[in-house]
Amino acid sequence: MNQRTASSIPVASAKPQPAAPTGWPVLRLGFRPFYLGAALLACLSVPLWVAVFLGQVTPAFALEPLLWHGHEMVFGFAAGVIIGFLLTGVRAWTGLETPRGPLLGALALLWLAARVAAVTGPYTLFAVLDFALLPLVAALLLRILVRAGNRRNIPLLSLLLLMAAANAVFHLSVMGVLAVPAASSLYAGLALILMVVTVMAGRVVPVFTRNVTPGLKNSVPRPLEWCVLAATGLALALWVFGAPAGVTGALCALAAVLHAVRLALWKPQVTLTRPILWILHGAYAWLPVGFALLAAAQGGWVPLSLAVHAFAVGTVGGLIIGMITRTARGHTGRPLKASGGEVVAYALVLVAAIVRVGVPALWPSSTAAALAWAAGLWGLAFLIYLLIYAPWLLRTRLDGKDG
């Protein structure tokens, strides 16, 4: 695996890609429309939610505003990035075409239609549009992986199906069909993403770091890796399914310690002069913080929302801004070196996490101001992404290749 491997997952040898680009550039590969859409949603929806929360805007959402915010961050923003990543990655891993052109456009429009329906209604229409995309993309990608004989990456599609199941439970609970708290489905979706983050970060972050630091030894012993995965999965499952607080808190505390040890072994200090790497380490650092806060929340010492936003803003938001810059650079033929604007976007997301989590924890009376500042920093980060990357994603690769 080398520094320019965009999706960065060990893969089977890929077949040669077509050299001649065809069709609209934005519909040539999945990361293009989905990264653009997800960044636009991140840029607009979080400031809108805070304006609603502070009473500055009266919404006409298809569901209760707090649930809308949580749902759109998990099943709109994060799911959109995951779909774009997988549509791009499967092509690189197999050498076979993933949806492009009209089919890719239809998938992107389905994602967009669900986002619009979420704020316009009716709810049933929103639920149908929103649920359809994840299983559809999973089916399309499964067919390609089976055709290529690439069975190693088939388990990744289980993420899409499990997220689709959590999304279905969410909609059924909102409609009163299931007697399940809708928030639990959102926590389940977030937990699934965190579990995949734990697996994927273990594969790529230390490798990326070694690739640019000759002689660096930052591998994690396999027994520790298995302990990290086991503790993370069990702690998240206990949290989502409402296990006794004492047991859940103990497992979350253990997961926090194990993630901190894992990160230390990756030697994040060697990345300080490489922003495209330190954003990945910095975002991962929010995992032990999130688990520590989740453990404290089980004892009633801090609000649960602090742990949720440590995970959502710090870990997921930070890794997403890092990966949608890295992969987009690689797949548009650009060097894997962040510009000044991208470094500012990285810093804004991490500072937004500090403000959103740290200020309410230390000064609860300043929570409203913290939310407003964090939303502004977050929105500005993804606006910077759009200003830099929209022209690139709407045009042909620099090297003239297809994709």
CSV table of C-alpha atoms in Angstrom, one decimal:
chain,number,residue,atom,x,y,z
A,1,MET,CA,0.0,0.0,0.0
A,2,ASN,CA,1.5,3.3,-0.9
A,3,GLN,CA,0.9,6.9,0.0
A,4,ARG,CA,-1.4,7.6,-3.0
A,5,THR,CA,-3.8,4.7,-2.4
A,6,ALA,CA,-7.0,6.7,-2.1
A,7,SER,CA,-9.3,4.3,-0.4
A,8,SER,CA,-6.4,2.9,1.5
A,9,ILE,CA,-7.7,-0.6,2.2
A,10,PRO,CA,-5.5,-3.6,1.3
A,11,VAL,CA,-7.0,-4.9,-1.9
A,12,ALA,CA,-6.6,-7.6,-4.5
A,13,SER,CA,-4.8,-6.6,-7.7
A,14,ALA,CA,-7.1,-4.3,-9.7
A,15,LYS,CA,-7.7,-4.6,-13.4
A,16,PRO,CA,-6.6,-1.7,-15.6
A,17,GLN,CA,-9.0,1.2,-15.5
A,18,PRO,CA,-10.4,2.8,-18.7
A,19,ALA,CA,-8.1,5.7,-19.7
A,20,ALA,CA,-10.6,7.8,-21.6
A,21,PRO,CA,-13.0,9.9,-19.5
A,22,THR,CA,-16.6,10.0,-20.6
A,23,GLY,CA,-19.8,11.7,-19.4
A,24,TRP,CA,-20.2,14.6,-16.9
A,25,PRO,CA,-17.2,14.7,-14.6
A,26,VAL,CA,-19.4,14.9,-11.5
A,27,LEU,CA,-21.0,11.6,-12.4
A,28,ARG,CA,-17.9,9.7,-13.2
A,29,LEU,CA,-17.2,8.2,-9.8
A,30,GLY,CA,-19.2,8.0,-6.6
A,31,PHE,CA,-17.1,10.2,-4.4
A,32,ARG,CA,-17.9,13.3,-6.5
A,33,PRO,CA,-21.6,13.9,-6.0
A,34,PHE,CA,-21.8,12.3,-2.6
A,35,TYR,CA,-18.9,14.2,-1.1
A,36,LEU,CA,-20.3,17.5,-2.5
A,37,GLY,CA,-23.8,16.7,-1.2
A,38,ALA,CA,-22.6,15.6,2.3
A,39,ALA,CA,-20.4,18.7,2.7
A,40,LEU,CA,-23.2,21.0,1.7
A,41,LEU,CA,-25.5,19.2,4.2
A,42,ALA,CA,-22.9,19.6,6.9
A,43,CYS,CA,-22.4,23.3,6.0
A,44,LEU,CA,-26.1,24.2,6.1
A,45,SER,CA,-27.9,21.8,8.5
A,46,VAL,CA,-25.9,22.2,11.7
A,47,PRO,CA,-26.1,26.0,11.8
A,48,LEU,CA,-29.8,25.7,10.9
A,49,TRP,CA,-30.4,23.2,13.8
A,50,VAL,CA,-28.7,25.5,16.3
A,51,ALA,CA,-30.8,28.4,15.0
A,52,VAL,CA,-33.9,26.3,15.6
A,53,PHE,CA,-32.6,25.2,19.0
A,54,LEU,CA,-32.1,28.8,20.1
A,55,GLY,CA,-35.5,29.8,18.8
A,56,GLN,CA,-34.3,31.9,16.0
A,57,VAL,CA,-36.1,29.9,13.3
A,58,THR,CA,-39.5,28.1,13.3
A,59,PRO,CA,-39.0,24.9,11.5
A,60,ALA,CA,-41.4,23.0,9.2
A,61,PHE,CA,-39.5,19.7,9.5
A,62,ALA,CA,-41.2,16.3,8.8
A,63,LEU,CA,-40.2,15.3,12.4
A,64,GLU,CA,-39.2,16.7,15.7
A,65,PRO,CA,-36.2,19.1,15.3
A,66,LEU,CA,-33.8,17.2,17.7
A,67,LEU,CA,-34.5,13.9,15.9
A,68,TRP,CA,-34.1,15.6,12.5
A,69,HIS,CA,-30.7,16.9,13.5
A,70,GLY,CA,-29.5,13.6,14.8
A,71,HIS,CA,-30.9,11.6,11.9
A,72,GLU,CA,-29.5,13.9,9.2
A,73,MET,CA,-26.0,13.8,10.8
A,74,VAL,CA,-26.0,10.0,10.9
A,75,PHE,CA,-28.1,8.9,8.0
A,76,GLY,CA,-27.7,11.9,5.8
A,77,PHE,CA,-24.2,13.3,6.2
A,78,ALA,CA,-22.1,10.4,7.5
A,79,ALA,CA,-24.0,7.8,5.4
A,80,GLY,CA,-23.6,10.0,2.3
A,81,VAL,CA,-19.8,10.1,2.8
A,82,ILE,CA,-19.7,6.3,3.4
A,83,ILE,CA,-21.7,5.7,0.2
A,84,GLY,CA,-19.4,7.9,-1.9
A,85,PHE,CA,-16.3,6.2,-0.4
A,86,LEU,CA,-17.6,2.7,-1.1
A,87,LEU,CA,-18.7,3.5,-4.6
A,88,THR,CA,-15.2,4.8,-5.3
A,89,GLY,CA,-13.4,2.1,-3.3
A,90,VAL,CA,-15.1,-0.9,-4.8
A,91,ARG,CA,-14.0,0.3,-8.3
A,92,ALA,CA,-10.4,0.6,-7.1
A,93,TRP,CA,-10.5,-2.8,-5.4
A,94,THR,CA,-12.0,-4.8,-8.2
A,95,GLY,CA,-11.2,-2.9,-11.4
A,96,LEU,CA,-14.9,-3.1,-12.3
A,97,GLU,CA,-17.2,-0.2,-12.9
A,98,THR,CA,-19.3,1.0,-10.0
A,99,PRO,CA,-22.5,3.1,-10.7
A,100,ARG,CA,-21.7,6.1,-12.8
A,101,GLY,CA,-23.5,8.4,-15.2
A,102,PRO,CA,-27.3,8.3,-15.1
A,103,LEU,CA,-27.3,5.5,-12.4
A,104,LEU,CA,-25.0,7.4,-10.1
A,105,GLY,CA,-27.0,10.5,-10.8
A,106,ALA,CA,-30.2,8.7,-9.8
A,107,LEU,CA,-28.6,7.5,-6.5
A,108,ALA,CA,-27.4,11.0,-5.7
A,109,LEU,CA,-30.8,12.4,-6.5
A,110,LEU,CA,-32.4,9.8,-4.2
A,111,TRP,CA,-30.1,10.9,-1.4
A,112,LEU,CA,-30.9,14.6,-2.1
A,113,ALA,CA,-34.7,13.9,-2.3
A,114,ALA,CA,-34.7,12.4,1.1
A,115,ARG,CA,-32.9,15.4,2.6
A,116,VAL,CA,-35.4,17.8,1.0
A,117,ALA,CA,-38.4,15.6,2.2
A,118,ALA,CA,-37.0,15.7,5.7
A,119,VAL,CA,-37.7,19.5,5.9
A,120,THR,CA,-40.8,19.6,3.7
A,121,GLY,CA,-42.7,16.3,4.4
A,122,PRO,CA,-44.9,14.4,4.4
A,123,TYR,CA,-43.2,12.1,6.8
A,124,THR,CA,-44.1,8.9,5.0
A,125,LEU,CA,-42.5,10.1,1.8
A,126,PHE,CA,-39.4,11.1,3.7
A,127,ALA,CA,-39.2,7.7,5.3
A,128,VAL,CA,-39.6,5.8,2.1
A,129,LEU,CA,-37.0,7.9,0.2
A,130,ASP,CA,-34.6,7.9,3.1
A,131,PHE,CA,-34.7,4.1,3.7
A,132,ALA,CA,-34.4,3.1,0.1
A,133,LEU,CA,-30.8,4.2,-0.6
A,134,LEU,CA,-28.6,2.2,1.7
A,135,PRO,CA,-30.0,-1.3,0.8
A,136,LEU,CA,-30.0,-0.3,-2.9
A,137,VAL,CA,-26.3,0.7,-2.8
A,138,ALA,CA,-25.4,-2.4,-0.8
A,139,ALA,CA,-27.1,-4.6,-3.5
A,140,LEU,CA,-25.3,-2.9,-6.3
A,141,LEU,CA,-21.9,-3.2,-4.7
A,142,LEU,CA,-22.4,-6.8,-3.6
A,143,ARG,CA,-23.0,-7.8,-7.2
A,144,ILE,CA,-19.8,-6.2,-8.2
A,145,LEU,CA,-17.7,-7.7,-5.4
A,146,VAL,CA,-19.1,-11.2,-6.1
A,147,ARG,CA,-18.5,-10.8,-9.8
A,148,ALA,CA,-14.9,-9.8,-9.1
A,149,GLY,CA,-14.4,-12.6,-6.6
A,150,ASN,CA,-13.4,-10.0,-4.0
A,151,ARG,CA,-14.8,-11.6,-0.9
A,152,ARG,CA,-12.5,-9.8,1.5
A,153,ASN,CA,-14.4,-6.6,1.3
A,154,ILE,CA,-17.9,-8.0,1.2
A,155,PRO,CA,-18.2,-7.7,5.0
A,156,LEU,CA,-17.9,-3.9,4.6
A,157,LEU,CA,-21.3,-4.0,3.0
A,158,SER,CA,-22.8,-5.3,6.2
A,159,LEU,CA,-22.3,-1.7,7.5
A,160,LEU,CA,-24.8,-0.4,4.9
A,161,LEU,CA,-27.3,-3.2,5.7
A,162,LEU,CA,-27.0,-2.7,9.5
A,163,MET,CA,-27.3,1.0,9.1
A,164,ALA,CA,-30.4,0.4,6.9
A,165,ALA,CA,-31.9,-1.7,9.7
A,166,ALA,CA,-31.2,1.0,12.3
A,167,ASN,CA,-32.7,3.6,9.9
A,168,ALA,CA,-35.8,1.4,9.4
A,169,VAL,CA,-36.3,1.1,13.2
A,170,PHE,CA,-35.9,4.8,13.5
A,171,HIS,CA,-38.7,5.6,11.0
A,172,LEU,CA,-41.0,2.9,12.4
A,173,SER,CA,-40.5,4.2,15.9
A,174,VAL,CA,-41.3,7.8,14.8
A,175,MET,CA,-44.4,6.6,13.1
A,176,GLY,CA,-45.5,4.7,16.2
A,177,VAL,CA,-45.2,1.2,14.7
A,178,LEU,CA,-42.4,0.1,17.1
A,179,ALA,CA,-42.3,1.0,20.7
A,180,VAL,CA,-38.6,1.8,20.6
A,181,PRO,CA,-37.1,5.2,21.5
A,182,ALA,CA,-36.1,6.8,18.2
A,183,ALA,CA,-32.9,8.2,19.8
A,184,SER,CA,-31.8,4.6,20.4
A,185,SER,CA,-31.8,4.0,16.6
A,186,LEU,CA,-29.6,7.1,16.1
A,187,TYR,CA,-27.2,5.8,18.8
A,188,ALA,CA,-27.1,2.5,17.0
A,189,GLY,CA,-26.3,4.2,13.7
A,190,LEU,CA,-23.5,6.2,15.4
A,191,ALA,CA,-22.2,3.1,17.1
A,192,LEU,CA,-22.0,1.2,13.8
A,193,ILE,CA,-20.0,4.1,12.3
A,194,LEU,CA,-17.7,4.1,15.3
A,195,MET,CA,-17.1,0.4,15.0
A,196,VAL,CA,-16.1,0.7,11.4
A,197,VAL,CA,-13.9,3.7,12.3
A,198,THR,CA,-12.1,1.5,14.8
A,199,VAL,CA,-11.5,-1.2,12.2
A,200,MET,CA,-10.6,1.1,9.3
A,201,ALA,CA,-8.4,3.4,11.3
A,202,GLY,CA,-6.4,0.4,12.5
A,203,ARG,CA,-5.8,-0.6,8.9
A,204,VAL,CA,-4.8,2.7,7.4
A,205,VAL,CA,-3.6,5.3,10.0
A,206,PRO,CA,-0.4,3.6,11.1
A,207,VAL,CA,0.3,2.6,7.5
A,208,PHE,CA,-0.1,6.1,6.3
A,209,THR,CA,2.2,7.3,9.1
A,210,ARG,CA,4.9,4.7,8.3
A,211,ASN,CA,4.8,5.5,4.6
A,212,VAL,CA,6.1,9.0,5.1
A,213,THR,CA,8.3,8.3,8.1
A,214,PRO,CA,11.2,5.9,7.1
A,215,GLY,CA,12.2,3.5,9.8
A,216,LEU,CA,9.2,4.3,12.0
A,217,LYS,CA,7.9,1.3,14.1
A,218,ASN,CA,4.3,2.0,15.1
A,219,SER,CA,2.6,-1.4,14.7
A,220,VAL,CA,0.2,-2.5,17.4
A,221,PRO,CA,0.5,-6.0,18.8
A,222,ARG,CA,-2.2,-8.3,17.5
A,223,PRO,CA,-3.5,-9.3,20.9
A,224,LEU,CA,-4.0,-5.6,21.7
A,225,GLU,CA,-5.8,-5.0,18.4
A,226,TRP,CA,-8.3,-7.8,19.2
A,227,CYS,CA,-8.8,-6.4,22.7
A,228,VAL,CA,-9.5,-2.9,21.2
A,229,LEU,CA,-12.1,-4.3,18.8
A,230,ALA,CA,-13.7,-6.6,21.4
A,231,ALA,CA,-14.0,-3.9,24.1
A,232,THR,CA,-15.3,-1.3,21.6
A,233,GLY,CA,-17.9,-3.5,20.1
A,234,LEU,CA,-19.1,-4.7,23.5
A,235,ALA,CA,-19.1,-1.3,25.1
A,236,LEU,CA,-21.1,0.2,22.2
A,237,ALA,CA,-23.6,-2.7,22.1
A,238,LEU,CA,-24.2,-2.4,25.9
A,239,TRP,CA,-24.8,1.3,25.5
A,240,VAL,CA,-27.2,1.0,22.6
A,241,PHE,CA,-29.2,-1.8,24.1
A,242,GLY,CA,-29.4,-0.2,27.5
A,243,ALA,CA,-27.5,-2.6,29.7
A,244,PRO,CA,-26.9,-1.9,33.4
A,245,ALA,CA,-25.0,1.4,33.8
A,246,GLY,CA,-22.3,-0.1,35.9
A,247,VAL,CA,-21.4,-2.8,33.4
A,248,THR,CA,-21.6,-0.4,30.5
A,249,GLY,CA,-19.5,2.2,32.3
A,250,ALA,CA,-16.8,-0.3,33.1
A,251,LEU,CA,-16.5,-1.5,29.5
A,252,CYS,CA,-16.5,2.1,28.2
A,253,ALA,CA,-13.7,3.0,30.5
A,254,LEU,CA,-11.7,0.0,29.3
A,255,ALA,CA,-12.3,0.9,25.7
A,256,ALA,CA,-11.1,4.5,26.4
A,257,VAL,CA,-7.9,3.2,27.9
A,258,LEU,CA,-7.3,0.7,25.0
A,259,HIS,CA,-7.9,3.3,22.3
A,260,ALA,CA,-5.5,5.8,24.1
A,261,VAL,CA,-2.8,3.1,24.2
A,262,ARG,CA,-3.4,2.2,20.5
A,263,LEU,CA,-3.1,5.8,19.5
A,264,ALA,CA,0.1,6.3,21.5
A,265,LEU,CA,1.6,3.3,19.7
A,266,TRP,CA,0.8,4.9,16.3
A,267,LYS,CA,3.3,7.7,17.2
A,268,PRO,CA,1.0,10.6,16.3
A,269,GLN,CA,3.8,13.1,17.3
A,270,VAL,CA,5.7,12.4,14.0
A,271,THR,CA,2.8,13.7,11.9
A,272,LEU,CA,2.8,17.3,13.3
A,273,THR,CA,4.3,18.7,10.1
A,274,ARG,CA,1.9,16.7,7.9
A,275,PRO,CA,-1.7,18.1,8.3
A,276,ILE,CA,-3.2,15.5,6.0
A,277,LEU,CA,-2.0,12.9,8.6
A,278,TRP,CA,-2.4,14.8,11.9
A,279,ILE,CA,-6.1,15.4,11.2
A,280,LEU,CA,-6.6,11.6,11.2
A,281,HIS,CA,-4.7,11.1,14.5
A,282,GLY,CA,-6.4,14.2,16.0
A,283,ALA,CA,-9.8,12.9,15.1
A,284,TYR,CA,-9.0,9.4,16.4
A,285,ALA,CA,-8.0,11.0,19.7
A,286,TRP,CA,-11.6,11.8,20.3
A,287,LEU,CA,-12.5,8.1,20.5
A,288,PRO,CA,-10.9,7.6,24.0
A,289,VAL,CA,-12.3,11.0,25.0
A,290,GLY,CA,-15.8,9.9,23.9
A,291,PHE,CA,-15.6,6.6,25.6
A,292,ALA,CA,-14.4,8.2,28.9
A,293,LEU,CA,-17.3,10.6,28.7
A,294,LEU,CA,-19.7,7.8,27.9
A,295,ALA,CA,-18.4,5.9,31.0
A,296,ALA,CA,-18.9,9.1,33.1
A,297,ALA,CA,-22.4,9.5,31.7
A,298,GLN,CA,-23.3,6.0,32.9
A,299,GLY,CA,-22.6,7.2,36.4
A,300,GLY,CA,-24.6,10.4,35.9
A,301,TRP,CA,-21.6,12.6,36.2
A,302,VAL,CA,-21.8,14.3,32.8
A,303,PRO,CA,-24.7,14.6,30.2
A,304,LEU,CA,-24.8,11.9,27.6
A,305,SER,CA,-24.8,14.5,24.9
A,306,LEU,CA,-21.1,15.3,25.7
A,307,ALA,CA,-20.1,11.8,24.8
A,308,VAL,CA,-22.3,11.7,21.7
A,309,HIS,CA,-20.8,14.9,20.4
A,310,ALA,CA,-17.3,13.9,21.2
A,311,PHE,CA,-17.9,10.9,18.9
A,312,ALA,CA,-20.0,12.7,16.3
A,313,VAL,CA,-18.1,16.0,16.0
A,314,GLY,CA,-14.6,15.0,17.0
A,315,THR,CA,-14.2,11.5,15.8
A,316,VAL,CA,-16.6,11.2,12.9
A,317,GLY,CA,-16.5,14.8,11.7
A,318,GLY,CA,-12.7,14.9,12.0
A,319,LEU,CA,-12.1,11.7,10.2
A,320,ILE,CA,-14.6,12.6,7.5
A,321,ILE,CA,-13.0,16.0,6.8
A,322,GLY,CA,-9.6,14.2,6.7
A,323,MET,CA,-10.7,11.4,4.4
A,324,ILE,CA,-12.8,13.5,2.0
A,325,THR,CA,-9.9,15.7,1.3
A,326,ARG,CA,-7.4,12.8,1.1
A,327,THR,CA,-9.5,10.6,-1.2
A,328,ALA,CA,-10.7,13.5,-3.3
A,329,ARG,CA,-7.1,14.6,-3.9
A,330,GLY,CA,-6.0,11.2,-4.9
A,331,HIS,CA,-8.9,10.6,-7.2
A,332,THR,CA,-8.6,13.9,-9.0
A,333,GLY,CA,-4.9,13.4,-9.7
A,334,ARG,CA,-3.6,15.9,-7.1
A,335,PRO,CA,-0.8,15.4,-4.6
A,336,LEU,CA,-1.6,14.2,-1.1
A,337,LYS,CA,-0.6,17.4,0.6
A,338,ALA,CA,-3.1,19.7,2.3
A,339,SER,CA,-3.2,23.4,1.4
A,340,GLY,CA,-3.5,26.2,3.9
A,341,GLY,CA,-7.3,26.3,3.4
A,342,GLU,CA,-7.6,22.6,4.1
A,343,VAL,CA,-5.5,22.9,7.2
A,344,VAL,CA,-7.8,25.7,8.4
A,345,ALA,CA,-10.8,23.4,7.8
A,346,TYR,CA,-9.2,20.6,9.8
A,347,ALA,CA,-8.5,22.9,12.7
A,348,LEU,CA,-12.0,24.3,12.6
A,349,VAL,CA,-13.6,20.9,13.0
A,350,LEU,CA,-11.4,19.9,15.9
A,351,VAL,CA,-11.9,23.2,17.6
A,352,ALA,CA,-15.7,22.9,17.0
A,353,ALA,CA,-15.5,19.6,18.9
A,354,ILE,CA,-13.6,21.2,21.8
A,355,VAL,CA,-16.1,24.0,22.0
A,356,ARG,CA,-19.1,21.7,21.7
A,357,VAL,CA,-17.9,19.3,24.3
A,358,GLY,CA,-15.5,21.2,26.6
A,359,VAL,CA,-17.5,24.4,27.2
A,360,PRO,CA,-20.7,22.7,28.3
A,361,ALA,CA,-18.7,20.3,30.5
A,362,LEU,CA,-16.8,23.1,32.3
A,363,TRP,CA,-19.3,26.0,32.1
A,364,PRO,CA,-22.9,24.6,31.7
A,365,SER,CA,-24.3,28.1,31.8
A,366,SER,CA,-22.6,28.9,28.5
A,367,THR,CA,-24.0,25.9,26.6
A,368,ALA,CA,-26.1,28.0,24.3
A,369,ALA,CA,-23.2,30.1,23.3
A,370,ALA,CA,-21.0,27.0,22.9
A,371,LEU,CA,-23.5,25.4,20.5
A,372,ALA,CA,-23.7,28.6,18.4
A,373,TRP,CA,-19.9,28.9,18.2
A,374,ALA,CA,-19.4,25.2,17.5
A,375,ALA,CA,-22.0,25.2,14.7
A,376,GLY,CA,-20.4,28.3,13.1
A,377,LEU,CA,-16.9,26.7,13.2
A,378,TRP,CA,-18.3,23.4,11.8
A,379,GLY,CA,-20.2,25.1,9.0
A,380,LEU,CA,-17.2,27.2,8.1
A,381,ALA,CA,-15.0,24.2,7.9
A,382,PHE,CA,-17.2,22.5,5.3
A,383,LEU,CA,-17.8,25.7,3.5
A,384,ILE,CA,-14.0,25.9,3.0
A,385,TYR,CA,-14.1,22.3,1.7
A,386,LEU,CA,-16.8,23.2,-0.8
A,387,LEU,CA,-15.0,26.3,-2.0
A,388,ILE,CA,-11.8,24.4,-2.6
A,389,TYR,CA,-13.1,21.1,-3.8
A,390,ALA,CA,-16.3,21.8,-5.7
A,391,PRO,CA,-14.4,23.1,-8.8
A,392,TRP,CA,-12.2,20.0,-8.7
A,393,LEU,CA,-15.1,17.6,-8.3
A,394,LEU,CA,-17.0,19.2,-11.1
A,395,ARG,CA,-14.1,18.9,-13.5
A,396,THR,CA,-12.0,16.2,-15.2
A,397,ARG,CA,-9.0,14.8,-13.3
A,398,LEU,CA,-5.8,16.8,-13.7
A,399,ASP,CA,-4.1,13.8,-15.3
A,400,GLY,CA,-7.0,13.4,-17.8
A,401,LYS,CA,-7.8,9.8,-16.6
A,402,ASP,CA,-11.3,8.6,-16.1
A,403,GLY,CA,-12.8,8.8,-12.6
